[in-house]
CSV table of C-alpha atoms in Angstrom, one decimal:
chain,number,residue,atom,x,y,z
A,1,UNK,CA,-7.2,-4.1,4.3
A,2,UNK,CA,-4.9,-1.3,3.7
A,3,UNK,CA,-2.7,-1.5,0.4
A,4,UNK,CA,0.4,0.3,-0.2
A,5,UNK,CA,1.8,1.6,-3.5
A,6,UNK,CA,5.1,0.2,-4.6
A,7,UNK,CA,7.2,2.8,-2.7
A,8,UNK,CA,4.8,3.1,0.2
A,9,UNK,CA,4.1,6.8,-0.3
A,10,UNK,CA,0.4,6.2,-1.1
A,11,UNK,CA,-1.9,4.0,1.0
A,12,UNK,CA,-5.5,3.1,0.2
A,13,UNK,CA,-8.4,1.1,1.4
A,14,UNK,CA,-11.7,0.0,-0.7
A,15,UNK,CA,-14.6,-0.1,1.5
A,16,UNK,CA,-18.2,-0.3,0.3
A,17,UNK,CA,-17.2,0.9,-3.2
A,18,UNK,CA,-15.3,3.9,-1.9
A,19,UNK,CA,-11.7,3.9,-2.6
A,20,UNK,CA,-10.0,5.9,0.3
A,21,UNK,CA,-6.7,7.1,-1.2
A,22,UNK,CA,-4.1,8.8,1.1
A,23,UNK,CA,-0.8,10.5,0.5
A,24,UNK,CA,1.4,8.5,2.9
A,25,UNK,CA,4.2,10.8,3.8
A,26,UNK,CA,3.0,12.3,7.0
A,27,UNK,CA,6.6,13.0,8.4
A,28,UNK,CA,6.9,15.3,5.5
A,29,UNK,CA,3.5,16.7,5.7
A,30,UNK,CA,2.7,14.6,2.7
A,31,UNK,CA,4.9,16.7,0.2
A,32,UNK,CA,4.7,15.4,-3.2
A,33,UNK,CA,8.1,14.0,-4.4
A,34,UNK,CA,9.0,12.3,-7.7
A,35,UNK,CA,8.5,8.9,-6.0
A,36,UNK,CA,5.1,10.0,-4.7
A,37,UNK,CA,4.1,11.1,-8.1
A,38,UNK,CA,4.9,7.9,-9.7
A,39,UNK,CA,3.2,6.0,-6.9
A,40,UNK,CA,0.0,8.1,-7.4
A,41,UNK,CA,-0.1,7.2,-11.1
A,42,UNK,CA,0.4,3.5,-10.2
A,43,UNK,CA,-2.5,3.8,-7.6
A,44,UNK,CA,-4.8,5.6,-10.1
A,45,UNK,CA,-4.2,2.9,-12.7
A,46,UNK,CA,-4.9,0.1,-10.2
A,47,UNK,CA,-8.3,1.7,-9.3
A,48,UNK,CA,-9.7,3.3,-12.4
A,49,UNK,CA,-11.6,0.4,-13.7
A,50,UNK,CA,-11.9,-1.9,-10.6
A,51,UNK,CA,-15.5,-3.2,-10.4
A,52,UNK,CA,-15.6,-2.6,-6.5
A,53,UNK,CA,-14.8,1.0,-6.9
A,54,UNK,CA,-17.4,3.6,-7.6
A,55,UNK,CA,-15.9,6.7,-6.0
A,56,UNK,CA,-12.2,7.8,-5.2
A,57,UNK,CA,-11.6,10.0,-2.2
A,58,UNK,CA,-8.2,11.6,-1.9
A,59,UNK,CA,-6.8,12.5,1.6
A,60,UNK,CA,-3.6,12.6,3.6
A,61,UNK,CA,-2.2,10.7,6.6
A,62,UNK,CA,-1.4,12.7,9.6
A,63,UNK,CA,-2.4,16.4,10.0
A,64,UNK,CA,-1.8,17.5,6.3
A,65,UNK,CA,-3.5,16.8,3.2
A,66,UNK,CA,-0.5,17.9,1.1
A,67,UNK,CA,2.1,20.7,2.0
A,68,UNK,CA,2.8,21.0,-1.8
A,69,UNK,CA,6.1,20.0,-3.6
A,70,UNK,CA,8.9,18.6,-1.7
A,71,UNK,CA,11.4,21.4,-2.0
A,72,UNK,CA,14.4,19.1,-1.3
A,73,UNK,CA,13.6,16.1,-3.6
A,74,UNK,CA,11.5,17.8,-6.4
A,75,UNK,CA,13.5,20.9,-6.7
A,76,UNK,CA,17.0,20.9,-5.3
A,77,UNK,CA,17.9,17.2,-6.0
A,78,UNK,CA,16.0,17.0,-9.3
A,79,UNK,CA,17.4,20.3,-10.7
A,80,UNK,CA,20.9,19.1,-9.7
A,81,UNK,CA,20.5,16.3,-12.1
A,82,UNK,CA,20.1,18.7,-15.3
A,83,UNK,CA,16.9,19.9,-17.3
A,84,UNK,CA,16.0,16.5,-18.5
A,85,UNK,CA,15.4,15.3,-14.7
A,86,UNK,CA,13.4,18.4,-14.1
A,87,UNK,CA,11.2,18.0,-17.2
A,88,UNK,CA,10.7,14.2,-16.4
A,89,UNK,CA,9.6,15.3,-12.9
A,90,UNK,CA,7.1,17.9,-14.4
A,91,UNK,CA,5.6,15.3,-16.5
A,92,UNK,CA,5.2,12.8,-13.8
A,93,UNK,CA,3.5,15.3,-11.5
A,94,UNK,CA,1.4,17.2,-14.0
A,95,UNK,CA,0.5,13.7,-15.6
A,96,UNK,CA,-1.2,12.2,-12.6
A,97,UNK,CA,-3.1,15.4,-12.0
A,98,UNK,CA,-4.3,15.5,-15.5
A,99,UNK,CA,-5.2,12.0,-15.1
A,100,UNK,CA,-7.2,12.6,-12.1
A,101,UNK,CA,-9.0,15.7,-13.8
A,102,UNK,CA,-10.5,13.2,-16.4
A,103,UNK,CA,-10.8,10.1,-14.1
A,104,UNK,CA,-13.3,7.4,-15.0
A,105,UNK,CA,-14.9,7.6,-11.5
A,106,UNK,CA,-16.1,10.6,-9.5
A,107,UNK,CA,-13.4,11.9,-7.1
A,108,UNK,CA,-13.5,13.8,-4.0
A,109,UNK,CA,-10.7,15.8,-2.1
A,110,UNK,CA,-11.1,15.5,1.5
A,111,UNK,CA,-8.7,18.3,2.9
A,112,UNK,CA,-7.9,17.3,6.4
A,113,UNK,CA,-5.0,19.6,7.0
A,114,UNK,CA,-2.4,21.7,5.2
A,115,UNK,CA,-3.0,22.3,1.5
A,116,UNK,CA,0.0,24.4,-0.1
A,117,UNK,CA,1.2,25.3,-3.5
A,118,UNK,CA,1.5,22.2,-5.7
A,119,UNK,CA,-1.5,20.6,-3.6
A,120,UNK,CA,-3.7,22.9,-5.5
A,121,UNK,CA,-3.2,20.7,-8.7
A,122,UNK,CA,-4.8,17.6,-7.3
A,123,UNK,CA,-7.3,19.8,-5.3
A,124,UNK,CA,-8.7,21.2,-8.7
A,125,UNK,CA,-8.3,17.7,-10.3
A,126,UNK,CA,-10.9,16.4,-8.0
A,127,UNK,CA,-14.5,16.8,-8.9
A,128,UNK,CA,-15.6,17.8,-5.5
A,129,UNK,CA,-13.7,19.2,-2.5
A,130,UNK,CA,-14.5,19.2,1.3
A,131,UNK,CA,-12.3,20.7,4.0
A,132,UNK,CA,-11.9,20.7,7.7
A,133,UNK,CA,-12.7,24.1,9.0
A,134,UNK,CA,-9.2,24.6,10.6
A,135,UNK,CA,-7.3,23.3,7.5
A,136,UNK,CA,-4.8,25.8,6.0
A,137,UNK,CA,-4.8,26.6,2.3
A,138,UNK,CA,-1.9,28.8,0.9
A,139,UNK,CA,0.0,29.9,-2.1
A,140,UNK,CA,3.5,30.3,-0.3
A,141,UNK,CA,5.7,30.4,-3.3
A,142,UNK,CA,6.0,34.0,-3.3
A,143,UNK,CA,7.4,33.8,0.2
A,144,UNK,CA,10.5,32.0,-1.2
A,145,UNK,CA,10.9,33.7,-4.3
A,146,UNK,CA,9.1,32.0,-7.1
A,147,UNK,CA,5.5,32.2,-8.8
A,148,UNK,CA,2.9,29.8,-7.7
A,149,UNK,CA,3.8,26.8,-10.1
A,150,UNK,CA,2.5,23.4,-10.5
A,151,UNK,CA,-0.8,24.8,-12.0
A,152,UNK,CA,-1.6,26.6,-8.9
A,153,UNK,CA,-2.0,30.1,-10.5
A,154,UNK,CA,-4.3,28.5,-12.9
A,155,UNK,CA,-6.4,26.8,-10.2
A,156,UNK,CA,-6.5,30.1,-8.3
A,157,UNK,CA,-7.9,32.1,-11.3
A,158,UNK,CA,-10.3,29.1,-12.2
A,159,UNK,CA,-11.8,28.9,-8.7
A,160,UNK,CA,-11.5,32.3,-7.3
A,161,UNK,CA,-12.8,35.9,-8.3
A,162,UNK,CA,-9.9,37.9,-9.9
A,163,UNK,CA,-9.2,40.1,-6.9
A,164,UNK,CA,-9.1,37.3,-4.3
A,165,UNK,CA,-7.0,35.2,-6.7
A,166,UNK,CA,-4.5,38.0,-7.0
A,167,UNK,CA,-4.3,38.7,-3.3
A,168,UNK,CA,-4.0,35.0,-2.6
A,169,UNK,CA,-1.1,34.5,-5.0
A,170,UNK,CA,0.8,37.9,-4.1
A,171,UNK,CA,0.5,37.9,-0.4
A,172,UNK,CA,1.4,34.4,0.5
A,173,UNK,CA,-1.0,34.6,3.4
A,174,UNK,CA,-2.9,31.4,4.6
A,175,UNK,CA,-6.8,30.9,4.7
A,176,UNK,CA,-8.5,28.4,6.9
A,177,UNK,CA,-11.1,25.9,5.6
A,178,UNK,CA,-14.1,28.0,6.4
A,179,UNK,CA,-12.7,30.9,4.2
A,180,UNK,CA,-11.6,28.4,1.4
A,181,UNK,CA,-15.3,27.3,1.4
A,182,UNK,CA,-16.5,31.0,1.2
A,183,UNK,CA,-14.0,31.7,-1.5
A,184,UNK,CA,-14.9,28.6,-3.6
A,185,UNK,CA,-11.7,26.7,-3.2
A,186,UNK,CA,-13.9,23.8,-1.6
A,187,UNK,CA,-17.4,22.9,-1.7
A,188,UNK,CA,-18.0,22.9,2.1
A,189,UNK,CA,-16.1,23.1,5.3
A,190,UNK,CA,-17.0,21.5,8.6
A,191,UNK,CA,-15.2,20.4,12.0
A,192,UNK,CA,-12.5,17.8,11.4
A,193,UNK,CA,-14.3,15.2,13.4
A,194,UNK,CA,-17.3,15.5,10.9
A,195,UNK,CA,-15.3,15.6,7.8
A,196,UNK,CA,-15.1,11.9,6.8
A,197,UNK,CA,-18.8,11.4,7.8
A,198,UNK,CA,-19.9,14.2,5.3
A,199,UNK,CA,-17.6,12.9,2.5
A,200,UNK,CA,-19.1,9.5,2.9
A,201,UNK,CA,-22.7,10.9,2.6
A,202,UNK,CA,-21.7,12.6,-0.6
A,203,UNK,CA,-19.9,9.6,-2.0
A,204,UNK,CA,-23.0,7.4,-1.1
A,205,UNK,CA,-25.0,9.6,-3.2
A,206,UNK,CA,-22.8,9.6,-6.2
A,207,UNK,CA,-22.7,5.6,-5.9
A,208,UNK,CA,-26.4,5.6,-6.7
A,209,UNK,CA,-26.0,7.6,-9.9
A,210,UNK,CA,-25.5,6.1,-13.4
A,211,UNK,CA,-21.8,5.8,-13.8
A,212,UNK,CA,-21.7,6.5,-17.6
A,213,UNK,CA,-23.8,9.7,-17.0
A,214,UNK,CA,-21.6,10.7,-14.0
A,215,UNK,CA,-18.4,10.4,-16.3
A,216,UNK,CA,-20.1,12.4,-19.2
A,217,UNK,CA,-21.1,15.0,-16.6
A,218,UNK,CA,-17.7,15.5,-15.1
A,219,UNK,CA,-16.1,16.0,-18.6
A,220,UNK,CA,-18.9,18.3,-19.7
A,221,UNK,CA,-18.6,20.8,-16.8
A,222,UNK,CA,-14.7,20.9,-17.4
A,223,UNK,CA,-15.0,21.2,-21.2
A,224,UNK,CA,-17.8,23.8,-21.6
A,225,UNK,CA,-16.1,26.3,-19.5
A,226,UNK,CA,-13.6,27.2,-22.2
A,227,UNK,CA,-16.1,26.9,-25.1
A,228,UNK,CA,-18.4,29.5,-26.7
A,229,UNK,CA,-22.2,28.9,-26.1
A,230,UNK,CA,-22.7,27.5,-29.7
A,231,UNK,CA,-19.6,25.3,-29.2
A,232,UNK,CA,-20.7,24.0,-26.0
A,233,UNK,CA,-24.2,23.2,-27.2
A,234,UNK,CA,-22.8,21.0,-30.0
A,235,UNK,CA,-20.3,19.4,-27.6
A,236,UNK,CA,-23.1,18.5,-25.2
A,237,UNK,CA,-25.3,17.1,-28.1
A,238,UNK,CA,-22.3,14.9,-29.1
A,239,UNK,CA,-21.5,14.0,-25.6
A,240,UNK,CA,-24.9,12.8,-24.9
A,241,UNK,CA,-25.0,10.7,-28.1
A,242,UNK,CA,-21.7,9.2,-27.1
A,243,UNK,CA,-23.0,8.4,-23.6
A,244,UNK,CA,-26.2,6.8,-25.1
A,245,UNK,CA,-24.0,4.6,-27.3
A,246,UNK,CA,-22.3,3.2,-24.2
A,247,UNK,CA,-25.4,2.9,-22.0
A,248,UNK,CA,-28.6,3.3,-23.9
A,249,UNK,CA,-30.4,1.1,-21.5
A,250,UNK,CA,-29.7,3.4,-18.6
A,251,UNK,CA,-31.5,6.3,-20.0
A,252,UNK,CA,-34.6,4.2,-21.1
A,253,UNK,CA,-34.7,2.6,-17.6
A,254,UNK,CA,-34.7,5.9,-16.0
A,255,UNK,CA,-37.6,7.3,-18.1
A,256,UNK,CA,-39.4,3.9,-17.7
A,257,UNK,CA,-39.4,4.4,-13.9
A,258,UNK,CA,-40.6,7.8,-14.1
A,259,UNK,CA,-43.2,7.5,-16.8
A,260,UNK,CA,-44.5,3.9,-16.5
A,261,UNK,CA,-43.5,2.6,-13.0
A,262,UNK,CA,-44.0,6.1,-11.2
A,263,UNK,CA,-41.4,4.7,-8.8
A,264,UNK,CA,-39.2,7.8,-8.7
A,265,UNK,CA,-39.1,11.5,-9.4
A,266,UNK,CA,-35.9,12.9,-11.2
A,267,UNK,CA,-36.0,16.1,-8.9
A,268,UNK,CA,-35.9,14.1,-5.7
A,269,UNK,CA,-33.1,11.4,-6.4
A,270,UNK,CA,-31.6,8.9,-8.9
A,271,UNK,CA,-33.5,6.1,-10.4
A,272,UNK,CA,-32.7,2.6,-9.3
A,273,UNK,CA,-29.9,1.5,-11.3
A,274,UNK,CA,-30.1,-2.1,-9.7
A,275,UNK,CA,-33.1,-2.8,-12.0
A,276,UNK,CA,-31.3,-1.7,-15.2
A,277,UNK,CA,-30.3,-4.4,-17.7
A,278,UNK,CA,-26.9,-5.4,-17.8
């Protein structure tokens, strides 16, 4: 059964341990308003530690993923209320993107249509991203006189080679989903009618993994990119020790199934977590 956030700007269903979360402003191309940003934090709070949720998929109702920030509500109306209102709106938007970057569960962006400007924030926040081949990606801010904000410039430089990031930010031209996959903005692109099937396949694989190891791996990949090799080495040792303290039985069960039971091979899939001691 579909559930709605307090203000109805976010909709979600939980089916077979996958939370299908959708921006729910199709009439506005799912632009992110202050209200939607608050609703997203509410939904993330509600789903993060639900026992029946193992993976979160973020998508959009209608023909868009998100066309970025709502220029009327987020900019004009908020700025008219003064600096305090602007800073609050920024905290709320950046806040849920940050929350999503470090979310407890694996997250997947399913980009079914337009993804512009501020939409790059949650796009990057998701661990994996898949797009329809005809989805449109763009940093259009330069076309109306500002720099790509909302973290979009950082996202471009994180995911794209320097020359592509510079061209993408300065030219204000759109690229389709196939090009976005080629450039590295998303993992893969496919026809729209195959998108949900592919995302479901990926989510189903993630659901079979050890959840403590998944969380540690998510965090490690994001952290080590800004560390020196020696610092990364030390971080990863401590991260493994911390994971073991939360779930030492998981590591032991995987080794047991490989060495003693000979029931799985690490290079060919995950160990059977259902046999693990609670």
